[in-house]
mmCIF file of C-alpha atoms in Angstrom:
data_model
loop_
_atom_site.group_PDB
_atom_site.id
_atom_site.type_symbol
_atom_site.label_atom_id
_atom_site.label_comp_id
_atom_site.label_asym_id
_atom_site.label_seq_id
_atom_site.Cartn_x
_atom_site.Cartn_y
_atom_site.Cartn_z
ATOM 1 C CA MET A 21 24.693 -5.923 -32.506
ATOM 2 C CA THR A 22 28.266 -5.647 -31.463
ATOM 3 C CA ARG A 23 30.653 -2.501 -30.573
ATOM 4 C CA SER A 24 34.123 -2.256 -30.687
ATOM 5 C CA ALA A 25 35.461 -0.207 -27.652
ATOM 6 C CA ASN A 26 36.726 2.445 -30.153
ATOM 7 C CA SER A 27 33.568 2.741 -32.269
ATOM 8 C CA SER A 28 31.366 2.686 -28.824
ATOM 9 C CA PRO A 29 29.763 6.168 -28.272
ATOM 10 C CA ALA A 30 30.164 8.096 -25.333
ATOM 11 C CA TRP A 31 27.183 7.301 -23.477
ATOM 12 C CA TRP A 32 27.315 3.666 -24.628
ATOM 13 C CA THR A 33 30.327 3.937 -22.711
ATOM 14 C CA ASN A 34 29.663 5.546 -19.747
ATOM 15 C CA GLN A 35 26.383 3.606 -19.471
ATOM 16 C CA ARG A 36 28.443 0.306 -18.897
ATOM 17 C CA ALA A 37 30.856 2.005 -16.582
ATOM 18 C CA ASP A 38 27.812 2.724 -14.436
ATOM 19 C CA LEU A 39 26.267 -0.294 -14.607
ATOM 20 C CA ASP A 40 30.124 -1.860 -13.703
ATOM 21 C CA GLU A 41 30.017 -0.009 -11.075
ATOM 22 C CA ILE A 42 26.037 -0.027 -9.713
ATOM 23 C CA VAL A 43 26.983 -3.817 -9.856
ATOM 24 C CA LYS A 44 30.047 -3.919 -7.314
ATOM 25 C CA THR A 45 27.903 -0.971 -5.275
ATOM 26 C CA ARG A 46 24.916 -3.473 -4.793
ATOM 27 C CA ARG A 47 27.193 -5.964 -4.136
ATOM 28 C CA VAL A 48 29.439 -4.552 -1.109
ATOM 29 C CA ILE A 49 26.263 -2.662 0.447
ATOM 30 C CA ALA A 50 24.769 -6.379 0.682
ATOM 31 C CA THR A 51 27.848 -7.115 2.414
ATOM 32 C CA GLU A 52 28.035 -4.833 5.225
ATOM 33 C CA LEU A 53 24.460 -5.493 5.581
ATOM 34 C CA ARG A 54 24.601 -8.998 6.440
ATOM 35 C CA ARG A 55 27.078 -8.444 8.857
ATOM 36 C CA PHE A 56 24.119 -8.093 10.890
ATOM 37 C CA MET A 57 22.829 -11.909 11.306
ATOM 38 C CA LYS A 58 26.061 -12.214 13.049
ATOM 39 C CA GLU A 59 26.956 -8.547 14.938
ATOM 40 C CA ALA A 60 24.970 -6.719 16.407
ATOM 41 C CA SER A 61 25.678 -3.200 14.534
ATOM 42 C CA VAL A 62 27.575 -2.230 11.167
ATOM 43 C CA ASP A 63 29.057 0.870 9.612
ATOM 44 C CA LYS A 64 25.943 2.981 9.179
ATOM 45 C CA GLU A 65 28.071 6.110 7.233
ATOM 46 C CA LYS A 66 29.623 3.274 4.969
ATOM 47 C CA VAL A 67 25.754 1.971 3.808
ATOM 48 C CA MET A 68 24.482 5.378 3.562
ATOM 49 C CA ALA A 69 27.257 6.452 1.730
ATOM 50 C CA LEU A 70 27.435 3.849 -0.777
ATOM 51 C CA SER A 71 23.528 3.708 -1.027
ATOM 52 C CA ARG A 72 23.751 7.667 -2.329
ATOM 53 C CA ARG A 73 26.126 6.758 -4.598
ATOM 54 C CA TYR A 74 24.108 3.532 -5.916
ATOM 55 C CA GLY A 75 21.417 6.522 -6.054
ATOM 56 C CA GLU A 76 22.986 9.242 -8.375
ATOM 57 C CA LEU A 77 24.184 5.670 -10.704
ATOM 58 C CA ASP A 78 20.987 4.959 -11.234
ATOM 59 C CA GLY A 79 19.948 7.644 -12.126
ATOM 60 C CA GLU A 80 22.585 8.361 -14.740
ATOM 61 C CA ILE A 81 21.581 5.159 -15.952
ATOM 62 C CA SER A 82 17.803 6.499 -16.810
ATOM 63 C CA TYR A 83 19.379 9.342 -18.449
ATOM 64 C CA TYR A 84 21.151 8.123 -20.547
ATOM 65 C CA TYR A 85 18.437 5.596 -21.783
ATOM 66 C CA ALA A 86 16.609 8.767 -21.910
ATOM 67 C CA THR A 87 19.099 10.479 -23.858
ATOM 68 C CA ALA A 88 19.440 7.444 -26.453
ATOM 69 C CA PHE A 89 15.726 6.831 -26.629
ATOM 70 C CA ALA A 90 15.055 10.779 -27.479
ATOM 71 C CA ARG A 91 17.856 10.853 -30.508
ATOM 72 C CA VAL A 92 16.419 7.838 -32.264
ATOM 73 C CA ALA A 93 12.601 9.289 -31.694
ATOM 74 C CA LYS A 94 13.963 12.310 -33.685
ATOM 75 C CA THR A 95 15.322 10.258 -36.747
ATOM 76 C CA LEU A 96 11.886 8.265 -36.879
ATOM 77 C CA THR A 97 9.707 9.535 -40.100
ATOM 78 C CA ALA A 98 5.726 9.964 -39.160
ATOM 79 C CA GLU A 99 4.933 6.294 -40.803
ATOM 80 C CA GLN A 100 7.614 4.832 -38.299
ATOM 81 C CA LYS A 101 6.405 6.452 -35.189
ATOM 82 C CA ALA A 102 3.086 5.149 -36.371
ATOM 83 C CA THR A 103 3.954 1.695 -37.070
ATOM 84 C CA LEU A 104 5.708 1.246 -33.554
ATOM 85 C CA LEU A 105 2.338 2.442 -32.196
ATOM 86 C CA ARG A 106 0.869 -0.146 -33.730
ATOM 87 C CA LEU A 107 3.104 -2.716 -32.908
ATOM 88 C CA ARG A 108 2.378 -1.461 -29.140
ATOM 89 C CA ASN A 109 -1.290 -1.871 -29.838
ATOM 90 C CA LEU A 110 -1.127 1.722 -28.500
ATOM 91 C CA ASP A 111 -2.089 5.259 -29.858
ATOM 92 C CA VAL A 112 -1.265 8.889 -29.084
ATOM 93 C CA LYS A 113 -4.632 9.782 -26.864
ATOM 94 C CA PHE A 114 -4.383 6.567 -24.987
ATOM 95 C CA ALA A 115 -3.756 6.548 -21.251
ATOM 96 C CA CYS A 116 -2.997 3.286 -19.496
ATOM 97 C CA THR A 117 -5.116 3.106 -15.875
ATOM 98 C CA GLY A 118 -3.417 0.011 -14.866
ATOM 99 C CA ALA A 119 0.159 -1.221 -15.038
ATOM 100 C CA TYR A 120 2.666 -2.424 -17.996
ATOM 101 C CA LEU A 121 3.871 -6.021 -18.272
ATOM 102 C CA PHE A 122 6.989 -5.404 -20.706
ATOM 103 C CA SER A 123 4.544 -3.376 -23.339
ATOM 104 C CA ARG A 124 1.681 -5.037 -22.756
ATOM 105 C CA ALA A 125 -1.397 -2.892 -20.806
ATOM 106 C CA ILE A 126 -2.619 -5.048 -17.886
ATOM 107 C CA PRO A 127 -5.110 -4.208 -14.972
ATOM 108 C CA MET A 128 -3.133 -2.304 -12.299
ATOM 109 C CA PRO A 129 -2.120 -5.436 -9.341
ATOM 110 C CA GLU A 130 -3.212 -5.105 -6.239
ATOM 111 C CA VAL A 131 -0.476 -4.985 -3.834
ATOM 112 C CA PRO A 132 -0.696 -6.474 -0.125
ATOM 113 C CA ASN A 133 -1.149 -4.555 3.011
ATOM 114 C CA THR A 134 2.494 -4.472 4.018
ATOM 115 C CA ASP A 135 1.809 -2.088 7.093
ATOM 116 C CA PHE A 136 3.295 -4.817 9.542
ATOM 117 C CA LEU A 137 6.428 -4.343 8.296
ATOM 118 C CA PHE A 138 6.983 -0.917 9.132
ATOM 119 C CA ASP A 139 5.259 -0.527 12.506
ATOM 120 C CA ALA A 140 8.115 -1.216 15.253
ATOM 121 C CA SER A 141 5.568 -0.827 17.926
ATOM 122 C CA GLY A 142 4.713 -3.094 21.041
ATOM 123 C CA ALA A 143 2.012 -5.438 19.887
ATOM 124 C CA ALA A 144 0.424 -4.328 16.647
ATOM 125 C CA LYS A 145 4.041 -5.374 15.135
ATOM 126 C CA SER A 146 3.875 -8.487 17.176
ATOM 127 C CA ALA A 147 0.546 -9.723 16.150
ATOM 128 C CA SER A 148 0.690 -8.570 12.512
ATOM 129 C CA ALA A 149 4.041 -9.923 11.538
ATOM 130 C CA THR A 150 3.660 -13.278 13.089
ATOM 131 C CA SER A 151 0.398 -13.918 11.911
ATOM 132 C CA GLY A 152 1.565 -13.840 8.520
ATOM 133 C CA VAL A 153 -1.470 -12.061 6.813
ATOM 134 C CA ALA A 154 0.085 -10.699 3.928
ATOM 135 C CA PRO A 155 -1.089 -13.120 1.188
ATOM 136 C CA THR A 156 -0.050 -12.585 -2.544
ATOM 137 C CA ALA A 157 -2.498 -10.961 -4.268
ATOM 138 C CA ALA A 158 -1.083 -9.281 -7.178
ATOM 139 C CA SER A 159 -3.134 -11.937 -9.692
ATOM 140 C CA SER A 160 -6.290 -12.083 -7.156
ATOM 141 C CA GLY A 161 -8.054 -9.337 -9.037
ATOM 142 C CA LEU A 162 -10.262 -8.549 -5.618
ATOM 143 C CA VAL A 163 -11.164 -4.910 -5.981
ATOM 144 C CA LEU A 164 -12.653 -2.553 -2.494
ATOM 145 C CA ARG A 165 -14.226 0.664 -3.547
ATOM 146 C CA SER A 166 -16.728 3.209 -1.702
ATOM 147 C CA PRO A 167 -20.105 4.764 -3.584
ATOM 148 C CA ALA A 168 -19.099 7.847 -1.240
ATOM 149 C CA VAL A 169 -15.527 7.940 -1.574
ATOM 150 C CA ALA A 170 -13.001 7.368 -3.988
ATOM 151 C CA ASP A 171 -9.597 5.504 -3.549
ATOM 152 C CA GLY A 172 -7.293 7.918 -1.550
ATOM 153 C CA GLY A 173 -10.512 10.495 -1.963
ATOM 154 C CA PRO A 174 -11.884 13.221 1.400
ATOM 155 C CA LEU A 175 -13.821 11.305 3.676
ATOM 156 C CA PRO A 176 -17.153 12.858 3.854
ATOM 157 C CA ALA A 177 -17.380 14.267 7.058
ATOM 158 C CA GLU A 178 -20.932 12.111 7.746
ATOM 159 C CA PHE A 179 -18.461 9.171 8.473
ATOM 160 C CA THR A 180 -16.749 10.840 11.256
ATOM 161 C CA GLY A 181 -16.975 12.648 14.181
ATOM 162 C CA ASP A 182 -17.749 15.621 13.684
ATOM 163 C CA GLY A 183 -20.795 14.417 11.224
ATOM 164 C CA ALA A 184 -23.006 11.454 11.647
ATOM 165 C CA SER A 185 -20.502 8.852 12.932
ATOM 166 C CA ALA A 186 -22.004 6.626 9.938
ATOM 167 C CA THR A 187 -20.103 3.676 8.800
ATOM 168 C CA LEU A 188 -18.986 4.201 4.940
ATOM 169 C CA PRO A 189 -20.391 2.248 2.562
ATOM 170 C CA LEU A 190 -18.537 -0.233 0.935
ATOM 171 C CA GLU A 191 -18.225 -2.420 -1.927
ATOM 172 C CA TRP A 192 -16.086 -5.285 -3.963
ATOM 173 C CA SER A 193 -15.798 -7.648 -6.842
ATOM 174 C CA GLY A 194 -13.257 -10.461 -7.576
ATOM 175 C CA ALA A 195 -13.285 -12.586 -4.534
ATOM 176 C CA PRO A 196 -10.892 -15.439 -5.330
ATOM 177 C CA GLU A 197 -12.302 -18.898 -5.985
ATOM 178 C CA GLY A 198 -12.376 -20.617 -2.765
ATOM 179 C CA THR A 199 -13.594 -17.656 -0.314
ATOM 180 C CA LYS A 200 -15.592 -18.824 2.749
ATOM 181 C CA SER A 201 -16.019 -15.656 4.892
ATOM 182 C CA PHE A 202 -14.597 -11.858 4.415
ATOM 183 C CA ALA A 203 -13.422 -9.425 7.184
ATOM 184 C CA VAL A 204 -13.072 -5.907 6.701
ATOM 185 C CA VAL A 205 -10.677 -3.423 9.154
ATOM 186 C CA MET A 206 -10.402 0.078 9.338
ATOM 187 C CA HIS A 207 -7.099 1.292 11.222
ATOM 188 C CA HIS A 208 -4.949 4.531 11.035
ATOM 189 C CA ILE A 209 -1.394 4.818 11.452
ATOM 190 C CA ASP A 210 -0.226 7.647 13.648
ATOM 191 C CA PRO A 211 2.935 9.755 13.403
ATOM 192 C CA GLU A 212 4.370 7.598 16.508
ATOM 193 C CA SER A 213 3.550 4.387 13.888
ATOM 194 C CA LYS A 214 1.240 2.967 16.364
ATOM 195 C CA ALA A 215 -1.769 1.322 14.955
ATOM 196 C CA LYS A 216 -5.431 2.835 15.715
ATOM 197 C CA TRP A 217 -8.175 0.867 14.712
ATOM 198 C CA TYR A 218 -11.973 2.050 14.504
ATOM 199 C CA TRP A 219 -13.788 -1.003 13.061
ATOM 200 C CA VAL A 220 -13.246 -4.661 12.988
ATOM 201 C CA LEU A 221 -16.227 -6.536 11.499
ATOM 202 C CA TYR A 222 -15.579 -10.562 10.779
ATOM 203 C CA ASP A 223 -17.588 -13.400 9.833
ATOM 204 C CA LEU A 224 -19.193 -12.018 6.626
ATOM 205 C CA PRO A 225 -20.685 -15.032 4.495
ATOM 206 C CA ALA A 226 -18.804 -15.497 0.991
ATOM 207 C CA SER A 227 -21.600 -14.077 -0.608
ATOM 208 C CA THR A 228 -21.507 -10.795 0.336
ATOM 209 C CA ARG A 229 -20.573 -8.626 -1.817
ATOM 210 C CA SER A 230 -21.315 -5.098 -0.190
ATOM 211 C CA LEU A 231 -22.143 -2.966 2.925
ATOM 212 C CA PRO A 232 -24.540 -0.190 3.194
ATOM 213 C CA LYS A 233 -24.163 2.767 4.789
ATOM 214 C CA ASN A 234 -24.285 2.140 8.827
ATOM 215 C CA ALA A 235 -24.124 -1.861 8.900
ATOM 216 C CA SER A 236 -25.639 -3.724 10.559
ATOM 217 C CA GLY A 237 -27.228 -7.774 11.235
ATOM 218 C CA VAL A 238 -24.098 -8.926 8.747
ATOM 219 C CA GLY A 239 -21.071 -10.325 10.000
ATOM 220 C CA THR A 240 -19.525 -10.031 13.901
ATOM 221 C CA LEU A 241 -18.544 -6.757 15.454
ATOM 222 C CA GLY A 242 -14.773 -6.822 17.169
ATOM 223 C CA ASN A 243 -13.513 -3.639 19.622
ATOM 224 C CA ASN A 244 -11.528 -0.624 18.770
ATOM 225 C CA SER A 245 -9.023 1.049 20.040
ATOM 226 C CA VAL A 246 -10.737 4.543 20.714
ATOM 227 C CA ASN A 247 -12.627 3.254 23.015
ATOM 228 C CA GLY A 248 -12.538 -0.370 23.573
ATOM 229 C CA ARG A 249 -15.963 -1.017 23.471
ATOM 230 C CA THR A 250 -17.614 -3.365 20.326
ATOM 231 C CA ALA A 251 -18.235 -0.900 17.683
ATOM 232 C CA TYR A 252 -17.213 1.655 15.079
ATOM 233 C CA ALA A 253 -15.696 4.665 16.318
ATOM 234 C CA PRO A 254 -16.075 7.125 14.129
ATOM 235 C CA PRO A 255 -12.278 8.759 13.516
ATOM 236 C CA HIS A 256 -12.453 11.951 15.322
ATOM 237 C CA PRO A 257 -8.684 13.321 15.032
ATOM 238 C CA LYS A 258 -6.984 16.278 17.070
ATOM 239 C CA GLY A 259 -5.433 18.993 15.857
ATOM 240 C CA PRO A 260 -5.259 19.986 11.742
ATOM 241 C CA GLY A 261 -3.645 18.641 8.849
ATOM 242 C CA GLU A 262 -4.873 15.298 7.291
ATOM 243 C CA LYS A 263 -4.906 12.082 8.010
ATOM 244 C CA THR A 264 -5.234 8.785 6.451
ATOM 245 C CA TYR A 265 -7.645 5.848 7.040
ATOM 246 C CA ILE A 266 -7.449 2.235 5.471
ATOM 247 C CA TYR A 267 -9.859 0.276 5.191
ATOM 248 C CA THR A 268 -8.710 -3.320 4.550
ATOM 249 C CA LEU A 269 -10.629 -6.625 3.170
ATOM 250 C CA TYR A 270 -9.917 -9.859 3.808
ATOM 251 C CA ALA A 271 -10.824 -12.812 1.835
ATOM 252 C CA LEU A 272 -10.638 -16.214 3.684
ATOM 253 C CA SER A 273 -10.824 -19.856 2.827
ATOM 254 C CA ALA A 274 -12.938 -20.506 5.805
ATOM 255 C CA PRO A 275 -14.087 -18.791 9.024
ATOM 256 C CA VAL A 276 -12.502 -17.561 11.475
ATOM 257 C CA LYS A 277 -11.789 -19.167 14.977
ATOM 258 C CA LEU A 278 -11.740 -17.612 17.857
ATOM 259 C CA ASP A 279 -11.399 -18.605 21.558
ATOM 260 C CA VAL A 280 -12.533 -14.962 23.042
ATOM 261 C CA PRO A 281 -15.439 -12.731 23.882
ATOM 262 C CA ARG A 282 -16.126 -10.638 21.242
ATOM 263 C CA ALA A 283 -15.171 -7.822 23.301
ATOM 264 C CA GLN A 284 -11.467 -8.817 23.333
ATOM 265 C CA VAL A 285 -11.390 -9.336 19.354
ATOM 266 C CA SER A 286 -8.756 -6.221 18.362
ATOM 267 C CA ARG A 287 -7.306 -5.754 15.121
ATOM 268 C CA ASP A 288 -4.562 -7.868 16.284
ATOM 269 C CA VAL A 289 -6.852 -10.661 17.512
ATOM 270 C CA LEU A 290 -8.561 -11.090 14.283
ATOM 271 C CA LEU A 291 -5.359 -10.745 12.284
ATOM 272 C CA ALA A 292 -3.801 -13.512 14.653
ATOM 273 C CA ALA A 293 -6.596 -15.663 13.992
ATOM 274 C CA MET A 294 -6.959 -15.060 10.397
ATOM 275 C CA ASN A 295 -3.468 -16.124 9.775
ATOM 276 C CA GLY A 296 -3.294 -18.918 7.042
ATOM 277 C CA SER A 297 -6.538 -18.754 5.805
ATOM 278 C CA VAL A 298 -5.996 -15.010 3.926
ATOM 279 C CA LEU A 299 -6.336 -15.405 0.036
ATOM 280 C CA ALA A 300 -6.457 -11.735 -0.812
ATOM 281 C CA THR A 301 -6.675 -8.542 0.469
ATOM 282 C CA ALA A 302 -7.813 -5.163 -0.688
ATOM 283 C CA GLU A 303 -7.674 -1.527 0.292
ATOM 284 C CA LEU A 304 -9.257 1.077 0.427
ATOM 285 C CA LYS A 305 -7.222 4.270 1.198
ATOM 286 C CA VAL A 306 -9.594 7.550 2.420
ATOM 287 C CA VAL A 307 -8.274 11.042 3.572
ATOM 288 C CA TYR A 308 -9.680 13.147 6.420
ATOM 289 C CA THR A 309 -8.837 17.463 7.703
ATOM 290 C CA ARG A 310 -10.725 18.272 10.552
ATOM 291 C CA PRO A 311 -12.567 22.088 10.154
ATOM 292 C CA GLY A 312 -10.114 24.387 11.574
ATOM 293 C CA GLY A 313 -8.478 21.525 13.439
ATOM 294 C CA GLU A 314 -10.879 22.354 16.254
ATOM 295 C CA PHE A 315 -12.478 19.393 18.320
ATOM 296 C CA SER A 316 -16.148 18.894 17.370
ATOM 297 C CA GLN A 317 -19.048 19.389 20.414
ATOM 298 C CA ARG A 318 -21.149 17.093 18.913
ATOM 299 C CA GLY A 319 -22.706 14.605 21.319
ATOM 300 C CA GLN A 320 -21.412 10.617 21.516
ATOM 301 C CA SER A 321 -22.434 8.409 18.894
ATOM 302 C CA ARG A 322 -22.077 4.570 17.794
ATOM 303 C CA GLY A 323 -20.270 3.844 20.637
ATOM 304 C CA ASP A 324 -17.534 7.420 20.724
ATOM 305 C CA ALA A 325 -16.926 7.201 24.750
ATOM 306 C CA SER A 326 -15.756 11.329 24.261
ATOM 307 C CA SER A 327 -16.264 13.563 21.082
ATOM 308 C CA SER A 328 -12.446 15.214 22.104
ATOM 309 C CA LEU A 329 -10.442 11.849 21.928
ATOM 310 C CA PRO A 330 -7.785 12.466 19.609
ATOM 311 C CA ARG A 331 -7.992 9.646 16.729
#
């Protein structure tokens, strides 16, 4: 349907104007940022001001869309609404647990770990950013879970330095075809954007689909950044507040090849060694808040060098 300028409603005219301006604004932002290719700096205030305007325009466009859809919805009969629901294969009780591909519900894609893109600190950045271990895993279907905690849920104290210091039981499914080995890494990004790692486990056989609590006798252990030992170091953060810990599973097309002793296999060393062989990744995030923010007085266990070390 084609509308003349004179017959278009205000929202239609305003939306077109916003779309025109948003394209021009984005072009100016991109032009300014491309100066980084030849110059040491760009006009930050200009970029920030244009970016704010870009956000305002995007918000206005979304508002106009929602307003138009709401008006249309009010004109529909109950029969028309039911027909639309049937066309989308939905009903009023439908709750999508994944994502949408156009109007079709699909499982939530697995998003590759992009922490290395934002970690600007020393070795962690160089090893992660240069190792190329962020594969395109959106369609792989690899899923990591734990029978002891839900993704994004609170980590039970049993798996921390305030409890039994046990390793978390893990389960996974959806390994891509061609997987020859698995590796598991548990890490945390601290307030200074530095990566700390607690568990490095590699050379897990391709037939492995789970790790029990206090896993042992399977795979090869690397070191941890808490005390440098070849062992699991349980989280034991200093002070109050919620801390996020990330378990990452790597499905590999070949066993990891390393020419250094196990005691020197850090998270960074392992990421670099897996360069080019990562078929897919899956993450499980957990959070932990120490009771009262006080240091635990429990004894040392599972390679914990000091029960009062901040982690």
